Amino acid sequence: MTNSVVVTGLGVAAPNGLGRHDFWAATRSGKSGIARVTRFDASSYPAQLAGEVPGFVAEDLLPSRLLPQTDRMTRLALVATDWALADAGVAPEDLDAFDMGVVTASSSGGFEFGQGELQKLWRQGSRYVSAYQSFAWFYAVNSGQISIRNGMKGPSGVIVSDQAGGLDAVAQARRQIRKGTQLIVSGAIDASICPWGWVAQLTSGRLSTSHEPSRAYLPFDADAAGHVAGEGGAILIMESADAARARGAKIYGEISGYGATIDAKPGSGREPGLRKAVELALAEAGAEPGDVDVVFADAAAVPELDRIEAEAITAVFGPRGVPVTAPKTMTGRLYSGSAPLDLAAALLAMEEGLIPPTVNVELSSEYDLDLVGSQPRAAEVRTALVLARGHGGFNSAVVVRAVD
């Protein structure tokens, strides 16, 4: 009996590919999904670019009864879960309902649904507001809808820590499996590309106002000036290694280490916590810095935050001591969905032996990083480190390993 927790299924909805195969084909070849916003008229806003999930028609993929009660975020999450379960070869009806749980992350909840109902309230009156408004906007709605649709009654919940939340959710899922739950659906899908969501994101002061897709999101570049927002993410099926092997499942990799910290209040003079999160994750995984084959960077594209991340990576691994990549330059930052998508990319990189590129970025001389540039890099990937930071000082790191 081992304590290992592994990933056996992936469901992906990304701006550069809908489904695991399309996403990886686009990512490995450097295809970007960043373009002008189409989900609403953004011409009057300072930020006008986004990573939107293409070709998603919920009516073709979900029962009609679910459509009136779900936000786009939840529809994407339900379909991604269907794909992840199919990829894992899991039929929920064949398992004990109390042996399956759902732990996802959310950064904003169903903003678009909430906006629509508020508009009805203002324009038509309260009796026109849907009863589904009571939960469709809520942070935990994806976990709830996934669990109801699949009859999952085991340990469930939601993590809210912005960009770091996707990794924190995976870590919580791992805890529940180690306590005895057979299977947990985890990861995150976020989607808030609507006027209300857009205004909320602009308040951070971190959105790029460039109108040129290839120059808008440039982490670790001298021209870095904020990120491009996006929608989507990845859903992961997680199981104990013993259970996965017993049923002959394909194993993508093991979640072998996790670390999380919170930055001190600005102006306190204390060091940022990202380096400590990395060290905690490596220690829990029993890994040395030299064991790591690639780092998937948080890639804030804010000069001060880029500097903090570059210094943390260099402090742990040494100058140019490990390949660093940021495939989210092809999708934008998907908030809680970004890190699970990076986990999916890391697992697929292990499968193919290929580190995906960081498109459009010219590394600033200020950073002593081995940044994988516009072309993918062939490499044996056995161990990967995924980093994520959330607004407000959240830092998370996860180590994933290939399993023989």
Coordinates of C-alpha atoms in Angstrom, one line a residue:
M1 CA 0.0 0.0 0.0
T2 CA 1.5 3.4 -1.0
N3 CA 0.6 7.0 -0.2
S4 CA 1.0 8.1 -3.8
V5 CA -1.7 10.1 -5.6
V6 CA -1.7 10.1 -9.4
V7 CA -3.5 11.8 -12.3
T8 CA -5.4 9.4 -14.5
G9 CA -7.6 11.7 -16.6
L10 CA -7.4 15.1 -18.2
G11 CA -10.1 17.4 -19.5
V12 CA -9.0 20.6 -21.1
A13 CA -10.8 23.8 -22.3
A14 CA -8.2 26.4 -23.3
P15 CA -8.1 29.4 -25.6
N16 CA -5.7 27.6 -28.0
G17 CA -7.5 24.3 -28.0
L18 CA -10.7 22.6 -26.9
G19 CA -9.9 19.2 -25.6
R20 CA -6.7 17.6 -24.5
H21 CA -5.4 16.7 -28.0
D22 CA -6.2 20.1 -29.6
F23 CA -4.7 21.9 -26.7
W24 CA -1.4 20.0 -26.7
A25 CA -1.1 20.2 -30.5
A26 CA -1.5 24.0 -30.3
T27 CA 0.8 24.4 -27.3
R28 CA 3.7 22.3 -28.5
S29 CA 3.6 24.2 -31.8
G30 CA 3.4 27.7 -30.3
K31 CA -0.2 28.5 -31.4
S32 CA -1.7 31.4 -29.5
G33 CA -5.4 31.8 -28.6
I34 CA -5.0 35.5 -27.6
A35 CA -7.1 37.9 -29.8
R36 CA -9.6 40.7 -29.5
V37 CA -12.5 40.2 -27.1
T38 CA -15.6 38.8 -28.9
R39 CA -17.9 38.0 -26.0
F40 CA -18.8 41.6 -25.6
D41 CA -17.9 45.0 -27.1
A42 CA -14.6 45.9 -25.4
S43 CA -13.8 48.9 -27.6
S44 CA -14.4 51.4 -24.8
Y45 CA -12.2 49.6 -22.3
P46 CA -8.4 50.1 -21.9
A47 CA -7.8 46.3 -22.2
Q48 CA -9.3 44.7 -25.4
L49 CA -7.5 41.4 -25.7
A50 CA -8.3 38.1 -24.1
G51 CA -7.9 34.3 -24.4
E52 CA -11.3 33.0 -25.2
V53 CA -12.1 29.3 -25.5
P54 CA -13.0 28.7 -29.2
G55 CA -15.7 26.5 -30.7
F56 CA -17.5 25.6 -27.4
V57 CA -21.2 25.0 -28.0
A58 CA -22.8 24.0 -24.7
E59 CA -26.1 23.0 -26.4
D60 CA -24.3 20.2 -28.3
L61 CA -22.6 18.8 -25.2
L62 CA -24.9 19.2 -22.2
P63 CA -28.6 18.4 -21.5
S64 CA -30.9 21.3 -22.2
R65 CA -32.2 21.3 -18.6
L66 CA -28.7 22.4 -17.3
L67 CA -28.4 25.4 -19.6
P68 CA -30.8 27.8 -17.8
Q69 CA -29.0 27.2 -14.5
T70 CA -25.4 27.4 -15.4
D71 CA -22.8 30.1 -16.3
R72 CA -20.4 29.6 -19.1
M73 CA -17.7 28.8 -16.5
T74 CA -19.8 25.9 -15.2
R75 CA -20.7 24.6 -18.6
L76 CA -17.0 24.4 -19.5
A77 CA -16.2 22.7 -16.3
L78 CA -19.0 20.1 -16.7
V79 CA -17.9 19.2 -20.2
A80 CA -14.2 19.1 -19.2
T81 CA -15.1 16.8 -16.4
D82 CA -17.0 14.5 -18.8
W83 CA -13.8 14.4 -21.0
A84 CA -11.5 13.8 -18.0
L85 CA -13.6 10.9 -16.7
A86 CA -13.7 9.4 -20.2
D87 CA -10.0 9.8 -20.5
A88 CA -9.5 8.1 -17.1
G89 CA -11.8 5.2 -18.1
V90 CA -14.1 6.0 -15.1
A91 CA -17.8 5.4 -15.1
P92 CA -19.1 7.2 -11.9
E93 CA -22.2 5.0 -11.7
D94 CA -19.9 2.0 -11.2
L95 CA -18.3 3.4 -8.1
D96 CA -19.6 4.1 -4.6
A97 CA -21.0 7.6 -4.5
F98 CA -19.3 8.3 -1.2
D99 CA -15.9 7.2 -2.5
M100 CA -15.9 10.0 -5.1
G101 CA -15.5 13.8 -4.4
V102 CA -14.9 17.1 -6.1
V103 CA -12.5 19.8 -5.1
T104 CA -12.1 22.7 -7.5
A105 CA -10.9 26.3 -7.3
S106 CA -12.6 29.5 -8.4
S107 CA -11.4 33.0 -8.7
S108 CA -14.7 34.8 -9.5
G109 CA -17.6 32.4 -9.7
G110 CA -20.2 32.8 -12.5
F111 CA -19.8 36.5 -13.2
E112 CA -21.6 36.4 -16.6
F113 CA -24.7 34.7 -15.2
G114 CA -24.7 37.1 -12.3
Q115 CA -24.4 40.1 -14.6
G116 CA -27.4 38.9 -16.7
E117 CA -29.6 38.5 -13.7
L118 CA -28.7 41.9 -12.2
Q119 CA -29.5 43.5 -15.6
K120 CA -33.0 41.8 -15.4
L121 CA -33.4 43.2 -11.8
W122 CA -32.6 46.7 -12.9
R123 CA -34.6 46.7 -16.2
Q124 CA -37.5 44.5 -15.4
G125 CA -37.9 43.9 -11.7
S126 CA -37.2 41.2 -9.1
R127 CA -39.8 38.8 -10.4
Y128 CA -37.8 38.4 -13.6
V129 CA -34.6 37.3 -11.8
S130 CA -33.9 33.6 -12.1
A131 CA -34.0 31.4 -8.9
Y132 CA -30.7 29.9 -10.2
Q133 CA -29.0 33.2 -9.4
S134 CA -28.9 32.0 -5.8
F135 CA -26.1 29.6 -6.7
A136 CA -25.0 30.0 -10.4
W137 CA -22.7 32.9 -9.5
F138 CA -21.2 31.2 -6.4
Y139 CA -17.5 30.2 -6.1
A140 CA -18.5 26.6 -5.2
V141 CA -21.0 26.1 -8.1
N142 CA -18.6 24.1 -10.3
S143 CA -17.9 21.6 -7.5
G144 CA -21.6 21.4 -6.7
Q145 CA -22.8 20.9 -10.3
I146 CA -20.0 18.4 -11.1
S147 CA -20.9 16.3 -8.0
I148 CA -24.6 16.4 -8.7
R149 CA -24.2 15.5 -12.4
N150 CA -21.9 12.5 -11.6
G151 CA -23.5 11.4 -8.3
M152 CA -20.4 12.1 -6.3
K153 CA -21.2 12.4 -2.5
G154 CA -17.7 12.1 -1.0
P155 CA -15.5 15.0 0.3
S156 CA -15.9 18.1 -1.8
G157 CA -15.3 21.8 -1.6
V158 CA -13.8 24.9 -3.3
I159 CA -10.6 26.8 -2.9
V160 CA -10.5 30.5 -3.4
S161 CA -6.9 31.9 -3.7
D162 CA -7.0 33.5 -7.1
Q163 CA -4.3 32.2 -9.5
A164 CA -2.8 29.9 -6.8
G165 CA -6.2 28.3 -6.2
G166 CA -5.8 25.6 -8.9
L167 CA -2.8 24.1 -7.2
D168 CA -4.3 24.5 -3.8
A169 CA -7.3 22.5 -4.9
V170 CA -5.2 19.7 -6.3
A171 CA -3.3 19.6 -3.0
Q172 CA -6.6 19.4 -1.1
A173 CA -7.8 16.6 -3.4
R174 CA -4.6 14.7 -2.6
R175 CA -5.2 15.1 1.1
Q176 CA -8.7 13.6 0.7
I177 CA -7.4 10.6 -1.3
R178 CA -4.7 10.0 1.3
K179 CA -7.5 9.9 3.9
G180 CA -9.2 7.1 2.0
T181 CA -11.4 8.6 -0.8
Q182 CA -11.0 6.6 -3.9
L183 CA -11.3 9.3 -6.5
I184 CA -11.4 13.1 -6.6
V185 CA -12.2 15.4 -9.5
S186 CA -10.0 18.4 -9.2
G187 CA -8.5 21.4 -11.0
A188 CA -10.4 24.5 -12.1
I189 CA -12.2 26.3 -14.9
D190 CA -12.6 30.1 -14.7
A191 CA -14.5 32.3 -17.2
S192 CA -15.4 35.9 -16.5
I193 CA -15.0 37.7 -19.9
C194 CA -18.1 39.9 -19.6
P195 CA -18.4 43.6 -18.8
W196 CA -18.8 43.1 -15.1
G197 CA -16.0 40.7 -14.9
W198 CA -13.8 42.9 -17.1
V199 CA -14.2 45.9 -14.9
A200 CA -13.4 43.8 -11.8
Q201 CA -10.2 42.6 -13.5
L202 CA -9.1 46.1 -14.6
T203 CA -9.1 47.2 -10.9
S204 CA -6.0 45.1 -10.3
G205 CA -4.0 47.4 -12.5
R206 CA -2.3 44.4 -14.0
L207 CA -4.1 43.9 -17.3
S208 CA -2.1 44.7 -20.4
T209 CA -3.6 47.6 -22.5
S210 CA -1.7 46.6 -25.7
H211 CA -3.9 46.1 -28.7
E212 CA -1.3 43.8 -30.4
P213 CA -1.8 40.1 -29.5
S214 CA 1.9 39.2 -30.0
R215 CA 3.1 42.1 -27.7
A216 CA 0.5 42.1 -25.1
Y217 CA 1.6 39.4 -22.6
L218 CA 5.4 39.4 -22.2
P219 CA 6.5 37.8 -18.9
F220 CA 10.3 38.2 -18.2
D221 CA 10.6 40.6 -21.1
A222 CA 11.9 44.2 -20.8
D223 CA 8.5 45.3 -22.3
A224 CA 6.4 43.4 -19.8
A225 CA 3.4 45.6 -18.9
G226 CA 0.7 43.4 -17.5
H227 CA -1.1 40.2 -18.5
V228 CA -3.9 39.2 -20.8
A229 CA -6.9 37.7 -19.1
G230 CA -8.3 34.4 -20.3
E231 CA -10.9 31.8 -19.7
G232 CA -10.7 28.0 -19.3
G233 CA -8.5 25.6 -17.5
A234 CA -8.2 21.9 -16.8
I235 CA -10.0 19.2 -14.8
L236 CA -7.9 16.4 -13.4
I237 CA -9.0 12.9 -12.3
M238 CA -7.0 12.0 -9.2
E239 CA -6.7 8.6 -7.6
S240 CA -4.5 6.6 -5.3
A241 CA -1.7 4.9 -7.2
D242 CA -2.8 1.6 -5.8
A243 CA -6.4 2.0 -7.0
A244 CA -5.3 3.2 -10.4
R245 CA -3.0 0.3 -10.9
A246 CA -5.5 -2.2 -9.7
R247 CA -7.9 -1.2 -12.4
G248 CA -5.2 -1.0 -15.1
A249 CA -5.6 2.8 -15.6
K250 CA -3.2 4.9 -17.6
I251 CA -1.2 7.1 -15.2
Y252 CA -0.1 10.5 -16.4
G253 CA 2.0 11.2 -13.4
E254 CA 2.2 11.6 -9.6
I255 CA 1.4 14.7 -7.5
S256 CA 4.5 14.2 -5.4
G257 CA 5.1 17.6 -3.6
Y258 CA 3.2 20.7 -2.6
G259 CA 4.1 23.9 -0.8
A260 CA 2.2 27.1 -0.1
T261 CA 3.0 30.4 1.6
I262 CA 1.5 33.9 1.9
D263 CA 3.5 37.0 1.4
A264 CA 3.8 39.5 4.2
K265 CA 2.0 42.8 4.1
P266 CA 3.6 45.2 1.6
G267 CA 6.1 47.5 3.3
S268 CA 6.8 45.0 6.0
G269 CA 10.4 44.5 4.7
R270 CA 10.0 40.7 4.8
E271 CA 11.0 38.6 1.9
P272 CA 8.4 37.3 -0.6
G273 CA 7.2 33.7 0.1
L274 CA 7.6 32.1 -3.4
R275 CA 11.0 30.7 -2.8
K276 CA 9.9 29.1 0.4
A277 CA 6.9 27.5 -1.3
V278 CA 9.2 26.0 -3.9
E279 CA 11.5 24.6 -1.2
L280 CA 8.6 23.1 0.7
A281 CA 7.3 21.4 -2.4
L282 CA 10.7 20.0 -3.2
A283 CA 11.2 18.8 0.4
E284 CA 7.8 17.0 0.5
A285 CA 8.6 15.4 -2.8
G286 CA 12.0 14.2 -1.6
A287 CA 13.5 16.0 -4.6
E288 CA 16.7 18.0 -5.0
P289 CA 16.8 21.0 -7.3
G290 CA 18.8 19.0 -9.8
D291 CA 16.0 16.5 -10.1
V292 CA 13.7 19.0 -11.7
D293 CA 13.6 19.0 -15.5
V294 CA 11.4 22.1 -16.1
V295 CA 9.7 24.9 -14.2
F296 CA 6.3 26.1 -15.4
A297 CA 6.4 29.7 -14.3
D298 CA 3.6 31.8 -12.9
A299 CA 4.7 34.5 -15.4
A300 CA 2.9 37.6 -14.0
A301 CA 4.3 40.0 -16.7
V302 CA 4.5 42.7 -14.1
P303 CA 8.1 43.8 -13.7
E304 CA 8.3 43.6 -9.9
L305 CA 6.5 40.3 -9.8
D306 CA 8.7 38.9 -12.6
R307 CA 11.8 39.9 -10.7
I308 CA 10.6 38.2 -7.5
E309 CA 9.8 35.0 -9.4
A310 CA 13.1 35.0 -11.4
E311 CA 15.1 35.6 -8.1
A312 CA 13.2 32.7 -6.4
I313 CA 14.0 30.3 -9.3
T314 CA 17.6 31.4 -9.5
A315 CA 18.0 31.1 -5.7
V316 CA 16.8 27.5 -5.7
F317 CA 18.2 26.2 -9.0
G318 CA 21.1 28.5 -9.6
P319 CA 21.7 30.9 -12.6
R320 CA 20.2 29.2 -15.7
G321 CA 20.0 26.1 -13.6
V322 CA 16.7 24.7 -15.0
P323 CA 14.6 25.2 -18.1
V324 CA 11.7 27.6 -17.5
T325 CA 8.6 27.8 -19.6
A326 CA 5.4 29.8 -19.6
P327 CA 3.0 28.3 -22.1
K328 CA 0.3 30.6 -20.7
T329 CA 1.7 33.3 -23.1
M330 CA -0.5 31.4 -25.6
T331 CA -3.7 31.5 -23.5
G332 CA -3.5 34.4 -21.2
R333 CA -3.8 34.0 -17.4
L334 CA -6.9 32.0 -16.7
Y335 CA -7.0 32.8 -13.0
S336 CA -7.7 29.6 -11.0
G337 CA -7.7 27.6 -14.3
S338 CA -4.1 28.6 -15.2
A339 CA -2.2 26.3 -12.9
P340 CA -4.2 23.2 -13.5
L341 CA -3.7 23.8 -17.3
D342 CA 0.0 24.1 -16.6
L343 CA -0.2 20.8 -14.7
A344 CA -1.9 19.2 -17.7
A345 CA 0.9 20.7 -20.0
A346 CA 3.6 19.3 -17.6
L347 CA 2.0 15.8 -17.7
L348 CA 1.7 15.9 -21.5
A349 CA 5.3 17.2 -21.7
M350 CA 6.4 14.1 -19.8
E351 CA 4.5 11.9 -22.1
E352 CA 6.1 13.3 -25.3
G353 CA 9.5 14.4 -24.0
L354 CA 9.0 18.0 -25.1
I355 CA 9.0 21.3 -23.2
P356 CA 6.4 23.7 -24.7
P357 CA 7.5 27.2 -25.7
T358 CA 7.1 30.6 -24.3
V359 CA 5.9 32.6 -27.4
N360 CA 6.7 36.2 -28.2
V361 CA 9.0 36.8 -25.3
E362 CA 12.5 38.1 -25.5
L363 CA 14.2 37.4 -22.2
S364 CA 15.3 40.6 -20.4
S365 CA 19.0 40.7 -19.5
E366 CA 17.8 41.4 -15.9
Y367 CA 16.9 37.8 -15.4
D368 CA 19.4 34.9 -15.3
L369 CA 16.9 32.3 -16.5
D370 CA 17.1 29.5 -19.0
L371 CA 13.8 30.5 -20.6
V372 CA 12.5 28.1 -23.3
G373 CA 11.8 30.6 -26.1
S374 CA 9.5 30.6 -29.1
Q375 CA 10.4 27.0 -30.1
P376 CA 9.7 23.9 -28.1
R377 CA 12.7 22.0 -26.6
A378 CA 13.1 18.3 -26.8
A379 CA 14.0 16.9 -23.4
E380 CA 13.4 14.0 -21.1
V381 CA 10.9 15.3 -18.6
R382 CA 10.6 13.2 -15.5
T383 CA 10.0 15.8 -12.8
A384 CA 8.3 19.2 -13.3
L385 CA 7.6 22.1 -10.9
V386 CA 4.5 24.2 -11.5
L387 CA 4.3 27.7 -9.8
A388 CA 1.3 29.9 -9.2
R389 CA 0.7 33.2 -7.4
G390 CA -2.6 34.8 -6.5
H391 CA -3.5 38.4 -6.0
G392 CA -3.1 39.2 -2.3
G393 CA 0.1 37.3 -1.7
F394 CA -0.8 33.6 -2.3
N395 CA 2.1 31.4 -3.4
S396 CA 1.8 27.8 -4.4
A397 CA 4.1 25.2 -5.9
V398 CA 3.5 21.6 -7.0
V399 CA 6.0 18.9 -8.0
V400 CA 4.7 16.3 -10.5
R401 CA 6.7 13.2 -11.4
A402 CA 6.5 10.6 -14.2
V403 CA 5.5 7.1 -12.9
D404 CA 7.1 4.0 -14.3

